[in-house]
Short mmCIF file of C-alpha atoms in Angstrom, two decimals:
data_model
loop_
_atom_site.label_atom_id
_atom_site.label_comp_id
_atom_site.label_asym_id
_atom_site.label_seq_id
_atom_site.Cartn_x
_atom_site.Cartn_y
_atom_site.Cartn_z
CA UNK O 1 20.94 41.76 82.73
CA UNK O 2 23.84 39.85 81.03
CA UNK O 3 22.12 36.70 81.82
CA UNK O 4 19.18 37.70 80.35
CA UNK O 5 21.03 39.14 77.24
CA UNK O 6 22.80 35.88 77.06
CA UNK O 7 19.50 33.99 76.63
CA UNK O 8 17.96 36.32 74.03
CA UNK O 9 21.10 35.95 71.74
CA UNK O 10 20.82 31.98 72.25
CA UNK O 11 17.31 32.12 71.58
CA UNK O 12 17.82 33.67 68.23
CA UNK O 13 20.10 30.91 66.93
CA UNK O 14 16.84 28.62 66.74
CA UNK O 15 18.49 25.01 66.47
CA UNK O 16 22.28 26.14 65.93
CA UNK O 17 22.17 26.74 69.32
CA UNK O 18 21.47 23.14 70.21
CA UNK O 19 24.00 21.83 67.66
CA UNK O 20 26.47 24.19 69.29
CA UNK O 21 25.87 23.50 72.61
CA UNK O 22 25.93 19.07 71.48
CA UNK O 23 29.68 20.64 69.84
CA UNK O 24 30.94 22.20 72.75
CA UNK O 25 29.76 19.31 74.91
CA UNK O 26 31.47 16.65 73.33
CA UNK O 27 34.33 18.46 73.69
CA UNK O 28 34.55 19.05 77.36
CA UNK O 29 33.82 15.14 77.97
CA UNK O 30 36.31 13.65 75.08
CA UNK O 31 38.69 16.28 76.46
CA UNK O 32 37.65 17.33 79.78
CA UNK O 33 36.10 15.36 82.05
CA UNK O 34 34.54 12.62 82.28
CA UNK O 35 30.61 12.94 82.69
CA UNK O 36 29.98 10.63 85.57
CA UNK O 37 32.87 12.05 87.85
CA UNK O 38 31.84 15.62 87.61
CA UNK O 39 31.71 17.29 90.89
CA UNK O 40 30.24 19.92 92.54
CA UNK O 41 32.40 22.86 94.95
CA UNK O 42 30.46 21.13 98.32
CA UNK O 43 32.27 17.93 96.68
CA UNK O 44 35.74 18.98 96.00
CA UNK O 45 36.48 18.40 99.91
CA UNK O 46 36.25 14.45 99.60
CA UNK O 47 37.96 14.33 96.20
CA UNK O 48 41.34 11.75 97.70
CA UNK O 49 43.87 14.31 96.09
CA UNK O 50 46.71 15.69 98.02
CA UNK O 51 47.41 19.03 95.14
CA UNK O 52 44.89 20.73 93.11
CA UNK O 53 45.99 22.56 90.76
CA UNK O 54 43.16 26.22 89.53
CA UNK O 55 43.85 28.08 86.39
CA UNK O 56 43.89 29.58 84.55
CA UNK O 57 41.89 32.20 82.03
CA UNK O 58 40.30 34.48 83.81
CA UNK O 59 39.53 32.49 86.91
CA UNK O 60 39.62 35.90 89.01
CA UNK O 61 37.86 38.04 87.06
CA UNK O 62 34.68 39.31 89.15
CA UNK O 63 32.80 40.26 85.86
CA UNK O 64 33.32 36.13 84.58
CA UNK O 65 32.78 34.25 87.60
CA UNK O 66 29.98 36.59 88.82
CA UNK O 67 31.94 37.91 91.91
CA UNK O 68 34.98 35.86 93.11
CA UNK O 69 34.27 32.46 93.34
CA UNK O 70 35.88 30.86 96.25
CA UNK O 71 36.24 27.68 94.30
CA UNK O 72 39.08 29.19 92.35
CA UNK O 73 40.92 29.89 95.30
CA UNK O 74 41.17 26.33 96.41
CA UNK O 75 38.47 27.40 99.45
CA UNK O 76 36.88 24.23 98.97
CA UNK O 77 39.52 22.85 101.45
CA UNK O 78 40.27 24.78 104.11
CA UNK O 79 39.51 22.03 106.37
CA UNK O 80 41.45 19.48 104.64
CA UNK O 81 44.68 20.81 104.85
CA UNK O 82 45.81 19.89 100.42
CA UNK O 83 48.14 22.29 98.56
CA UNK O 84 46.38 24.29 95.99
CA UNK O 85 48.15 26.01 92.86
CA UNK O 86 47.27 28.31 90.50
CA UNK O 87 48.74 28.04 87.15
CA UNK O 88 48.54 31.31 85.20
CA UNK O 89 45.45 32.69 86.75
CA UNK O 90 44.19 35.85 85.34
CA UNK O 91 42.14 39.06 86.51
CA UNK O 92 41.70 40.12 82.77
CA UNK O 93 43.50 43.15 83.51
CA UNK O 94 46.02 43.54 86.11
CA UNK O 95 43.94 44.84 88.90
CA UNK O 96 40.35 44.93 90.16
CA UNK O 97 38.71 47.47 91.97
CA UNK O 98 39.30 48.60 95.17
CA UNK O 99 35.85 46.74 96.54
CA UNK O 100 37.29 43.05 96.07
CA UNK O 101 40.41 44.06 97.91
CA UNK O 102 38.56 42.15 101.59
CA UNK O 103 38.04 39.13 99.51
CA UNK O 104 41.28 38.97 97.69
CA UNK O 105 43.41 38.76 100.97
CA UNK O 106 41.38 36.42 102.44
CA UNK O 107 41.03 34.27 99.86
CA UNK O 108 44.83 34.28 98.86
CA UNK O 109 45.12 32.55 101.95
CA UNK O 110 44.10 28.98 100.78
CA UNK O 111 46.80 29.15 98.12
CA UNK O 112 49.79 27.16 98.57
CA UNK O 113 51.50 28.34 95.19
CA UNK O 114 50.59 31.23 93.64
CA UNK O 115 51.29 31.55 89.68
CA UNK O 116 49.74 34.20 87.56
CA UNK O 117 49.64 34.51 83.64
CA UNK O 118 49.94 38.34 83.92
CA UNK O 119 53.51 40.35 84.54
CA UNK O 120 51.57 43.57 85.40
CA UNK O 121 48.88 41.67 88.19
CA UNK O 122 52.36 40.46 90.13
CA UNK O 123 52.27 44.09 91.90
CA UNK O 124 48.44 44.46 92.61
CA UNK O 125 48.22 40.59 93.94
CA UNK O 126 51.57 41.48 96.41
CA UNK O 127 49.51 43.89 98.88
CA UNK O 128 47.82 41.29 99.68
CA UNK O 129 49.86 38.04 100.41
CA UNK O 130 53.65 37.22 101.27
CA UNK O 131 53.93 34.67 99.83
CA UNK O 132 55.84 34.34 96.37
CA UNK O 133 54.00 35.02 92.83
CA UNK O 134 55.24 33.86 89.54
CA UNK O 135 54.88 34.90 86.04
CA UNK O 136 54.12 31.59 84.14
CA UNK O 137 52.75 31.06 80.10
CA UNK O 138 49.37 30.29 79.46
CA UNK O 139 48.62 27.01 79.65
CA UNK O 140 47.82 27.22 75.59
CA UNK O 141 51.22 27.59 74.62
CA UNK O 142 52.20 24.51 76.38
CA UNK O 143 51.46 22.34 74.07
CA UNK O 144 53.00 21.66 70.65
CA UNK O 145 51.37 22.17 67.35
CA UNK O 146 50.73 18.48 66.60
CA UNK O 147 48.66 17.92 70.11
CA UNK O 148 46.89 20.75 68.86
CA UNK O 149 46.43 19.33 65.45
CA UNK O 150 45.19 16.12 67.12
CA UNK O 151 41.89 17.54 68.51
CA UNK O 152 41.16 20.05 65.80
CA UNK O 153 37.91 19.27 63.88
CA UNK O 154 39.32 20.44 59.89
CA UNK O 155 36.56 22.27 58.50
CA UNK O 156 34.34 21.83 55.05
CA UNK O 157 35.50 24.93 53.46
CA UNK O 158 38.88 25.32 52.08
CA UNK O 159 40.92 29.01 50.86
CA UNK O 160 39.02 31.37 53.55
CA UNK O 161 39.95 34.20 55.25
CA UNK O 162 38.61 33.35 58.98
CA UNK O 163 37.74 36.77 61.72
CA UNK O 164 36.96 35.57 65.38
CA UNK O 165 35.77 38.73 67.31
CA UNK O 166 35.13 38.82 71.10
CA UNK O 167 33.43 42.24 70.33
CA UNK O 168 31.98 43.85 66.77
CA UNK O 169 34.94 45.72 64.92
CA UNK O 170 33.83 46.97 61.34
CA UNK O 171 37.74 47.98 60.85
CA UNK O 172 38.69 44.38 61.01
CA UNK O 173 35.87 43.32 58.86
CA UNK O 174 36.34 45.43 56.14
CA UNK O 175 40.12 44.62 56.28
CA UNK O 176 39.26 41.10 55.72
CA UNK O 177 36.90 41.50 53.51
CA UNK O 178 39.39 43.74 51.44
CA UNK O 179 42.11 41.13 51.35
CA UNK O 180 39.59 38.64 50.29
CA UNK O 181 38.85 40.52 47.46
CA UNK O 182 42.71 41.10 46.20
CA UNK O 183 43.28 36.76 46.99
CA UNK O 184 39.98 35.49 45.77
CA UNK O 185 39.04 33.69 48.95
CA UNK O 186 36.28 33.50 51.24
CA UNK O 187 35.38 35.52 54.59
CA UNK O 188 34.26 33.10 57.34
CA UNK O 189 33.05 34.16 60.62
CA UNK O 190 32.32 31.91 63.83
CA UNK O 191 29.72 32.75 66.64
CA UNK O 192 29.55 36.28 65.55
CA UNK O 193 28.72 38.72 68.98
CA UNK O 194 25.78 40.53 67.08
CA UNK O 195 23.21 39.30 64.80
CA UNK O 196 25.21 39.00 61.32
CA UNK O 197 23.78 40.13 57.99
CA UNK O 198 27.03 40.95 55.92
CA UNK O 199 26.54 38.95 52.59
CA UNK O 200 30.53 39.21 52.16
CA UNK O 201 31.03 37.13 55.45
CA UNK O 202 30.08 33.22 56.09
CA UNK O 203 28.58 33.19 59.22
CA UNK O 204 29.08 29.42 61.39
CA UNK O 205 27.24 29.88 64.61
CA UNK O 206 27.52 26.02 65.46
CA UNK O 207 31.00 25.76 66.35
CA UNK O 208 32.70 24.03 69.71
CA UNK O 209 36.57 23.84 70.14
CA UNK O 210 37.51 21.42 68.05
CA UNK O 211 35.46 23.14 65.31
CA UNK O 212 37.45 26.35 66.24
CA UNK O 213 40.71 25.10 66.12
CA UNK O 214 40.14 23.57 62.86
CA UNK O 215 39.17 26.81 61.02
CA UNK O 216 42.19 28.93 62.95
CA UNK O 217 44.19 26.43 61.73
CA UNK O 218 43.65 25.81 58.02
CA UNK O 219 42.99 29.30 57.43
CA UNK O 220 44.67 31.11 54.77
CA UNK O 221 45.04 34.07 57.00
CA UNK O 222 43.41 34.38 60.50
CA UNK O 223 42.13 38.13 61.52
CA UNK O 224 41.21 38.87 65.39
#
């Protein structure tokens, strides 16, 4: 269902989707990886590492990775014998439900160190494993402002008000769009998660990471 709901809203962005998709993919391989050394999980086994390190957003969050996904568990080498860590991994909340507990125990196992970016998880996540969990930052605060500043992407509009939602919230909206009013600046709005049609907002449904950086960080005032 998701899936499908997924492709409908990408469908309806007509050709921003394809210059959001060539933003967020020269990103990941300017920043990421490299394109010719990607791997897949069956892979991961011959890789000649002794650590791997998973983490960290979300990585065990059934409703993300579609189920666990053994692959963020370091799974991919129990016959190999390497230490696997996870830096700051998250649930999204700090327990699931009582149907992944099988999975969680067994899959704890191929850990070597376990870090998580949630306090409240520590407790849930201790049921099932002796060994020691850490609370650790997320891996975003890590770096300084300047590294940041480094990849950013500055945008084309200056004196803006900029909203980034990860669900609709008229409240916020109108807030923004209030204080816009009383500074004489613009709304701006990326990847909105409905189908925008507020004439007081600047809709940019093209942008990658860099992009999104950028407009969080020359923004006059950031609402989220």
């Amino acid at each position: 269902y998701w899936s499908f709901k997924g492709f409908v809203k990408n469908l309806k962005k007509g050709n921003n989707f394809f210059e959001q998709r060539k933003n967020m993919q020269a990103f990941r391989e300017k920043y990421i990886y490299d394109s010719d050394k990607k791997v897949s999980k069956s892979q991961l086994e011959d890789l000649d590492y002794n650590t791997f390190i998973v983490g960290s957003d979300q990585i065990w969050s059934p409703s993300i990775t579609h189920g666990l996904d053994s692959a963020y568990f370091g799974a991919f080498t129990a016959y190999t014998h390497k230490n696997v860590i996870s830096y700051a991994a998250s649930m999204g909340g700090k327990s699931l439900p009582a149907k992944y507990d099988k999975d969680m125990k067994e899959m704890l196992k191929n850990l070597s160190h376990i870090s998580v970016r949630e306090k409240e998880a520590i407790e849930y996540l201790k049921q099932f494993t002796d060994k020691e969990i850490t609370e650790v930052l997320d891996p975003v605060f890590l770096l300084r402002k300047e590294d940041w500043q480094v990849i950013e992407t500055k945008p084309a509009e200056t004196d803006y008000i900029f909203i980034y939602e990860t669900f609709p919230n008229k409240d916020l909206e109108d807030k923004a769009k209030e204080l816009a009013k009383k500074e004489g600046l613009k709304v701006i709005r990326i990847n909105p998660v409905e189908e925008a049609n507020d004439p007081e907002i600047i809709e940019n449904y093209t942008s990658g990471p860099s992009e999104f950086i950028g407009y969080i960080n020359n923004a006059k005032y950031f609402f989220t």
